[in-house]
PDB file of C-alpha atoms in Angstrom:
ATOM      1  CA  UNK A  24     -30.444 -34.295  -3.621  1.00  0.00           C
ATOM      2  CA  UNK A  25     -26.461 -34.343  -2.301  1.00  0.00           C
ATOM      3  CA  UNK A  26     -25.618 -31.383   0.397  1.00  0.00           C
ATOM      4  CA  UNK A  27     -23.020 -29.364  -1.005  1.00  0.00           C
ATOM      5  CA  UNK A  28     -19.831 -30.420   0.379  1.00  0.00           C
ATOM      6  CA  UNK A  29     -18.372 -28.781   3.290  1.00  0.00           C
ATOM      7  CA  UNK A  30     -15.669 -25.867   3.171  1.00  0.00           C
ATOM      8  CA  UNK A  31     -11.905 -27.134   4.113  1.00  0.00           C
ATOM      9  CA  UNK A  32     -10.198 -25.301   7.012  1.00  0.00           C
ATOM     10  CA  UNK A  33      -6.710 -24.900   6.229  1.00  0.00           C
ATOM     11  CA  UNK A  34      -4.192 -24.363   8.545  1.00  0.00           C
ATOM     12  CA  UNK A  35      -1.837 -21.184   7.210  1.00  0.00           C
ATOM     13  CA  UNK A  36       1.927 -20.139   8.679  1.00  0.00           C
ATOM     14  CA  UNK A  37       2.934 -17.033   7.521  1.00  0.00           C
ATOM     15  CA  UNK A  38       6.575 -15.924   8.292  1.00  0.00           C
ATOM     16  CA  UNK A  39       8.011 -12.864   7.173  1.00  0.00           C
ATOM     17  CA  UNK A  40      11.190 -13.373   5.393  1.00  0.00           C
ATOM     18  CA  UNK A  41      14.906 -12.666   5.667  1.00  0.00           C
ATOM     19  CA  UNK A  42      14.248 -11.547   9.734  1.00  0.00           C
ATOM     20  CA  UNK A  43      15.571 -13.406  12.530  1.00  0.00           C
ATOM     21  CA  UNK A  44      14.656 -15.008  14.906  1.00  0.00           C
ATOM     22  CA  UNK A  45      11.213 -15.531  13.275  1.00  0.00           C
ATOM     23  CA  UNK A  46       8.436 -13.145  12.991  1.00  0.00           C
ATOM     24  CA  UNK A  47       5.264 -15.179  12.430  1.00  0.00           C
ATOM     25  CA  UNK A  48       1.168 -15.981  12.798  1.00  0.00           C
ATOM     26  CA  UNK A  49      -0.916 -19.440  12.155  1.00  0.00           C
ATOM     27  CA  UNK A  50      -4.252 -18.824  11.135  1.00  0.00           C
ATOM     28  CA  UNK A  51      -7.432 -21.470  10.365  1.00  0.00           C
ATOM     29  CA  UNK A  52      -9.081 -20.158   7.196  1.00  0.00           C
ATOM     30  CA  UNK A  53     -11.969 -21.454   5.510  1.00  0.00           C
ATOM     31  CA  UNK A  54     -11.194 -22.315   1.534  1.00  0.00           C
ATOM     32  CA  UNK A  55     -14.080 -19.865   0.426  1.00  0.00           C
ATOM     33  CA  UNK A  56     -11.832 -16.909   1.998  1.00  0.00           C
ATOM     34  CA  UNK A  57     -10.768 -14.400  -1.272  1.00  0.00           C
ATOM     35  CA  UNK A  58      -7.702 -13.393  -1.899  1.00  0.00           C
ATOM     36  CA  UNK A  59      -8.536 -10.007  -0.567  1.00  0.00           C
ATOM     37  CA  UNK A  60      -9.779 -11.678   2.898  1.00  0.00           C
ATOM     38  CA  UNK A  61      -6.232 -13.460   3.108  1.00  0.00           C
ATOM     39  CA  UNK A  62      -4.572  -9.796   2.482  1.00  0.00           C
ATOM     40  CA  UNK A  63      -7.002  -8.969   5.338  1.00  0.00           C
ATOM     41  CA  UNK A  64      -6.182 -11.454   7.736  1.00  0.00           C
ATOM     42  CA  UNK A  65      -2.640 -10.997   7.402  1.00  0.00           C
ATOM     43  CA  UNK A  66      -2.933  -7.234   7.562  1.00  0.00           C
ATOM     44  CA  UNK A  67      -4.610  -7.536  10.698  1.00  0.00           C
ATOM     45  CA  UNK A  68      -2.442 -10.041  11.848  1.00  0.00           C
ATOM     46  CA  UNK A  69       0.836  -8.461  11.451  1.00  0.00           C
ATOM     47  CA  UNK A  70      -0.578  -4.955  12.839  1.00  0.00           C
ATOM     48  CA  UNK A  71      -0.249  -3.719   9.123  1.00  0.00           C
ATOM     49  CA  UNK A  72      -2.489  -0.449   8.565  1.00  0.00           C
ATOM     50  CA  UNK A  73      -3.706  -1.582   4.734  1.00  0.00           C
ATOM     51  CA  UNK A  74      -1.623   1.411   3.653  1.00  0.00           C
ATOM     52  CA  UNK A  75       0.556   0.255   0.981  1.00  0.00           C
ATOM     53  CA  UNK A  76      -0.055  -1.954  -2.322  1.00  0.00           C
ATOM     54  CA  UNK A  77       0.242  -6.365  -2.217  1.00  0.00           C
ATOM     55  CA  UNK A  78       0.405  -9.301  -4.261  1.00  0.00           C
ATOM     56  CA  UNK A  79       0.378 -13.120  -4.030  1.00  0.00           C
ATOM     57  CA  UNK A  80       2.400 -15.543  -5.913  1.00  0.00           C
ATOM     58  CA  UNK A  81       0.363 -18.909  -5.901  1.00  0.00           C
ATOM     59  CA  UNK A  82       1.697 -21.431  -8.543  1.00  0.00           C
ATOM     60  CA  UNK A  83       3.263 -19.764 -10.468  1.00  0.00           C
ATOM     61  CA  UNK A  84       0.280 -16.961 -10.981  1.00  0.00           C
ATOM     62  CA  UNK A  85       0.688 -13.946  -9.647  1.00  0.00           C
ATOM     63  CA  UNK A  86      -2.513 -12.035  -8.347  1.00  0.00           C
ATOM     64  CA  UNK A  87      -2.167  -8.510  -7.298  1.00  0.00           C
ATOM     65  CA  UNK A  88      -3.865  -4.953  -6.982  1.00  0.00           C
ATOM     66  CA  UNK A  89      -3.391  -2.197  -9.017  1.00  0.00           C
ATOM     67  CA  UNK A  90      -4.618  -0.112  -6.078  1.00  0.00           C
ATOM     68  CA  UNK A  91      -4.748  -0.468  -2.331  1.00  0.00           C
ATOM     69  CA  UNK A  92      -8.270  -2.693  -1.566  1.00  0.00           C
ATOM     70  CA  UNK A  93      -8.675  -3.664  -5.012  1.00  0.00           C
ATOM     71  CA  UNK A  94      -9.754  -7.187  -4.823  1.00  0.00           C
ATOM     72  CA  UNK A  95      -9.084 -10.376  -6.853  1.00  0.00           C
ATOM     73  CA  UNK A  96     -11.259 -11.094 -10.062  1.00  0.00           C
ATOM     74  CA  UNK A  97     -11.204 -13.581 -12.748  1.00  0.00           C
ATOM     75  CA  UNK A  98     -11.802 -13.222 -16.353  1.00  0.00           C
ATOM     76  CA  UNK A  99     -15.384 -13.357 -15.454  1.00  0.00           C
ATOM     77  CA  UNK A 100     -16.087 -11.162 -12.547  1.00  0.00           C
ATOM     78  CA  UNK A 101     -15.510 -13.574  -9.940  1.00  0.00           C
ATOM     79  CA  UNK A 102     -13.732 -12.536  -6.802  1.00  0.00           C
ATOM     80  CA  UNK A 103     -11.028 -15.619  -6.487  1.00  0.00           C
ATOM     81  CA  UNK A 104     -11.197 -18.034  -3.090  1.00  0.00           C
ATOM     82  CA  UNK A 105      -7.903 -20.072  -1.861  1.00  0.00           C
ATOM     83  CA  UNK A 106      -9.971 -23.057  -3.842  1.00  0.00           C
ATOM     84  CA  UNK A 107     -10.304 -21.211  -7.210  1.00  0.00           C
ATOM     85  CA  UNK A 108      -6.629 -20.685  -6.756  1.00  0.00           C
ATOM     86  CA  UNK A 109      -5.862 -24.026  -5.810  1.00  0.00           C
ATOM     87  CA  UNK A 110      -4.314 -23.775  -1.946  1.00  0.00           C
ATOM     88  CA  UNK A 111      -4.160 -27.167  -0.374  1.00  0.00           C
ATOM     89  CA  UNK A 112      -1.869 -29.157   2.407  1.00  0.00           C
ATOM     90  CA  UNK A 113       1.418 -28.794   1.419  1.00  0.00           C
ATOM     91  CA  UNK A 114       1.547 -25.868  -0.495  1.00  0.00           C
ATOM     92  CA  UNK A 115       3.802 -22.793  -0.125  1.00  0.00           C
ATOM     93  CA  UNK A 116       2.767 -19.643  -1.824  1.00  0.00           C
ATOM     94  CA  UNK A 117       3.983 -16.103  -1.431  1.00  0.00           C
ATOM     95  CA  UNK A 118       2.205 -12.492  -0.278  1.00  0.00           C
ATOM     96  CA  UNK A 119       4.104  -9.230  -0.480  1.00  0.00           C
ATOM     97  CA  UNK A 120       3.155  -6.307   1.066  1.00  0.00           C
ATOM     98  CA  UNK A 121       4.479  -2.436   0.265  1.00  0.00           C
ATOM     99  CA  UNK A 122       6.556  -2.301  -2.426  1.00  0.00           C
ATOM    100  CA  UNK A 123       8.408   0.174  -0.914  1.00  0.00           C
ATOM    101  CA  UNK A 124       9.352  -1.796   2.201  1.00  0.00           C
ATOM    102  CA  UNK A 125       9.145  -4.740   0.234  1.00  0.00           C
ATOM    103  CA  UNK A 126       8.024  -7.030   3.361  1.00  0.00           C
ATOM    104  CA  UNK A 127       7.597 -10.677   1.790  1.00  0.00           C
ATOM    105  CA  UNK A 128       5.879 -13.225   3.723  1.00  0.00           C
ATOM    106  CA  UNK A 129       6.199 -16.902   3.372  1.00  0.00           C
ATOM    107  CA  UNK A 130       2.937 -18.863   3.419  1.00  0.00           C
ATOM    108  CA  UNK A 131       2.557 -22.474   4.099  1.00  0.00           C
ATOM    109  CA  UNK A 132      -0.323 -24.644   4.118  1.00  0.00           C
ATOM    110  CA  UNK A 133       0.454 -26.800   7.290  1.00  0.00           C
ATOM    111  CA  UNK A 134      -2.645 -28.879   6.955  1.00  0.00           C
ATOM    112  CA  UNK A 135      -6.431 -29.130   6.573  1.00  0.00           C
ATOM    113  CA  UNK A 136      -9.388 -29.945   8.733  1.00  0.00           C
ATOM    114  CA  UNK A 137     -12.765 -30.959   8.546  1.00  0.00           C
ATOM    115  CA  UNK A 138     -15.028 -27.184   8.707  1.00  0.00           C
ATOM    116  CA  UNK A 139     -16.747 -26.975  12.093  1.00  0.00           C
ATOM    117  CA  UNK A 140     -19.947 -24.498  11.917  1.00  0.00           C
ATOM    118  CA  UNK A 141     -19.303 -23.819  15.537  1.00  0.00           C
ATOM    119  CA  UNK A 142     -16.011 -21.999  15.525  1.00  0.00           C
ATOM    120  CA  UNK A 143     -15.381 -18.373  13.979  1.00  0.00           C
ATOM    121  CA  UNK A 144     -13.213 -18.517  10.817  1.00  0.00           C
ATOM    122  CA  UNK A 145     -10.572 -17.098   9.780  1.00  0.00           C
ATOM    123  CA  UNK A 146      -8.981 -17.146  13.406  1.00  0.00           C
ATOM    124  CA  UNK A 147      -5.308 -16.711  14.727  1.00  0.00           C
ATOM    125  CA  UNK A 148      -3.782 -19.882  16.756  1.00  0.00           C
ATOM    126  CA  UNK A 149      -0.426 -18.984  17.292  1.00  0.00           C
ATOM    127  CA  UNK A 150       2.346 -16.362  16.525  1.00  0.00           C
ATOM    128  CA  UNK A 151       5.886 -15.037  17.490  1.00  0.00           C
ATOM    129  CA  UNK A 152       6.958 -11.254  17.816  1.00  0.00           C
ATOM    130  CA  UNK A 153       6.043  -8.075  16.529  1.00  0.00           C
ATOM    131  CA  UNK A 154       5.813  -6.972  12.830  1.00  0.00           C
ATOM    132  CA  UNK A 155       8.115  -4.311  12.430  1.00  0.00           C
ATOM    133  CA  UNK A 156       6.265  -0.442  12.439  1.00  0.00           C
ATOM    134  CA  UNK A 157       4.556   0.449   8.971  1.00  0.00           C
ATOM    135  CA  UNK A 158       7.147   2.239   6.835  1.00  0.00           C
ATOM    136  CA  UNK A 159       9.981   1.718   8.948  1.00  0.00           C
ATOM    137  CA  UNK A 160      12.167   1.485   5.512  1.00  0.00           C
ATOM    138  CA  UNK A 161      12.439  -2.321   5.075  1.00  0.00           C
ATOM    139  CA  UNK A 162      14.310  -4.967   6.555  1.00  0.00           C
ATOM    140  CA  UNK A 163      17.575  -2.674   6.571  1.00  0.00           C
ATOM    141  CA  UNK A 164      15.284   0.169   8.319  1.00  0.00           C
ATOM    142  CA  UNK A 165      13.788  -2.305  10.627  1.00  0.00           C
ATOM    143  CA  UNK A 166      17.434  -3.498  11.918  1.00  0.00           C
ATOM    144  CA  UNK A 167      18.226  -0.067  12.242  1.00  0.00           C
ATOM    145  CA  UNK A 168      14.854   0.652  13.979  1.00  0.00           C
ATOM    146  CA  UNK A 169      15.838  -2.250  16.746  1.00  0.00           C
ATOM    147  CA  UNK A 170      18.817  -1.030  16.836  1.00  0.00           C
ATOM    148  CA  UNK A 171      19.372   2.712  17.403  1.00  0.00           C
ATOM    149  CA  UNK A 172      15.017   3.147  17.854  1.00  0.00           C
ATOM    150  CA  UNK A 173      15.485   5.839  14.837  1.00  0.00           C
ATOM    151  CA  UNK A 174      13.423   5.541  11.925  1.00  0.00           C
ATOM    152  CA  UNK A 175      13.789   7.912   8.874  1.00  0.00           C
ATOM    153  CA  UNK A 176      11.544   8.363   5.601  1.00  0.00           C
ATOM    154  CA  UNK A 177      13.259   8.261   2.509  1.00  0.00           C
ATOM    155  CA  UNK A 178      14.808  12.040   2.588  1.00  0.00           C
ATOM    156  CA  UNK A 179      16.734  11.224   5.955  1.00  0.00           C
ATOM    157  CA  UNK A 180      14.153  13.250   8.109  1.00  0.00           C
ATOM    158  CA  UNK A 181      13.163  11.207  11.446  1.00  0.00           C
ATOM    159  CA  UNK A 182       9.394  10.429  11.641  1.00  0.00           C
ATOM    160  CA  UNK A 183       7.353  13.706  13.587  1.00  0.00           C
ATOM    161  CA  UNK A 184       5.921  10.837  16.008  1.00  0.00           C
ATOM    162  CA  UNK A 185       8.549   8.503  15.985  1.00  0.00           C
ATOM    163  CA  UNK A 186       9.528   9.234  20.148  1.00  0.00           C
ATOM    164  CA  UNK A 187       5.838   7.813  20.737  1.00  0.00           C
ATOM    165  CA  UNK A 188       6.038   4.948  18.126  1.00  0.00           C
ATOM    166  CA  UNK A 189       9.818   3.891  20.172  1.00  0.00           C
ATOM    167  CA  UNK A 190       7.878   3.953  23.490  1.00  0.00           C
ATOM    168  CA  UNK A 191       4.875   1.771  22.346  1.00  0.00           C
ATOM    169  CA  UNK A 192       7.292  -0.539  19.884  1.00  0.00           C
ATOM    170  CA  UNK A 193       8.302  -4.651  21.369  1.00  0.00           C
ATOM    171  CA  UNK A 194      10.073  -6.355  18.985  1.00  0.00           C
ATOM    172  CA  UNK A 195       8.860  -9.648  21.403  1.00  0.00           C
ATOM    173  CA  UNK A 196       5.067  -8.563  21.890  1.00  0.00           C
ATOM    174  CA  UNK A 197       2.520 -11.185  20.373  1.00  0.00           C
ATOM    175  CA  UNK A 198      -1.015 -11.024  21.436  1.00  0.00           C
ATOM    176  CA  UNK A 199      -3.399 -13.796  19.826  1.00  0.00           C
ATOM    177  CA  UNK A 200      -6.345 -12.210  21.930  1.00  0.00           C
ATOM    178  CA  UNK A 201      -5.733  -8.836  19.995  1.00  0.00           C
ATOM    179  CA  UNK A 202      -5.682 -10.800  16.738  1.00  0.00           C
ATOM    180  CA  UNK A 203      -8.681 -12.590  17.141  1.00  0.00           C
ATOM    181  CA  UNK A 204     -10.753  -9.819  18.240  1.00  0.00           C
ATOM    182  CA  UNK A 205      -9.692  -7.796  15.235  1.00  0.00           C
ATOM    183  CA  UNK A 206     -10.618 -10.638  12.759  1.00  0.00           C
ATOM    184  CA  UNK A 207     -14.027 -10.833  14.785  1.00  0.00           C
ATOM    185  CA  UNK A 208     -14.709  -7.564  14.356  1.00  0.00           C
ATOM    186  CA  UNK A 209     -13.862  -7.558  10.914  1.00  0.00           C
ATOM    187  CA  UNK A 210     -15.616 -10.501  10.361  1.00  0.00           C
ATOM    188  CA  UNK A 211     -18.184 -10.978  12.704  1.00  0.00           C
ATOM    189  CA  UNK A 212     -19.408  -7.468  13.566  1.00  0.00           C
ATOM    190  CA  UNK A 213     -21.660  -6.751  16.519  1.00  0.00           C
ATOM    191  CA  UNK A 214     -25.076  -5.491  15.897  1.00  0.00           C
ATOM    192  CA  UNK A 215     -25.223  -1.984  16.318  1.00  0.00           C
TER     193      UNK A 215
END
């Protein structure tokens, strides 16, 4: 009797696009991860709060929610892994987040390595800079955030905590360690 073969770790960039300089994460992902885990990880990556609707554009197909935590099925019921979808080295794919905001991120598949039972998957290695605040108003909102530290909603009112969201905001903060422990706790919850 053959072992089943071993899950691929793939190495992931995400970027977001059209900001510079570069707003980004690298993550190692197992293949078996769903599409909803990779919304997950990037969502906790970024510092997103899950509010707003996403999609991914993967070859072509586009895979997407019709509501916010809806996950990924195929015609039969299955929920779809980055191997049902065909991710491998080399590949650049697509995930947007709030249709509103419209933030698209770029996703590359930098490489893949052997699965190692003794390290924690999905895990953050690497990253640059803040993701801009959640409803900020898109890329023109977020320039105007850095800018002037205002943020409005769409009716030209400024955000009720928006003094407290300029105080806590770096555009240059990055913290893998804050990563990490989110995806473990996501992931790999202590016992209770």
């Amino acid at each position: 009797m053959t072992a089943p073969p071993s899950p691929t770790v793939f190495q992931l960039k995400v970027s977001l696009k059209l900001i510079s300089p570069m707003i980004w994460r690298r993550f190692l992902v197992s293949d078996s991860l769903t599409l909803y885990q990779l919304h997950r990880v990037i969502q906790l990556g970024f510092g997103w709060e899950d509010y707003h609707l996403h999609e991914f554009h993967v070859l072509g197909r586009q895979y997407s929610t019709e509501r916010t935590g809806q996950r990924h099925w195929d015609e039969g019921g299955k929920e779809l892994t980055l191997a049902d979808v065909g991710i491998r080295a080399g590949l650049k794919f697509t995930y947007i987040y709030d249709f509103g905001d419209y933030w698209v991120h770029e996703v590359r598949v930098k490489g893949e390595k052997d699965f190692d039972p003794k390290k924690r998957f999905p895990t953050c290695t690497g990253g640059a800079r803040a993701a801009p605040p959640e409803d900020v108003g898109g890329i023109d909102g977020f320039r105007r955030f850095l800018a002037s530290g205002t943020m409005y909603d769409y009716d030209g009112y400024e955000y009720e905590d928006e003094e407290e969201m300029r105080e806590d905001f770096d555009p240059e903060r990055f913290s893998r360690r804050e990563i990490n422990t989110a995806l473990r706790e996501e992931w790999h919850p202590s016992p209770a």
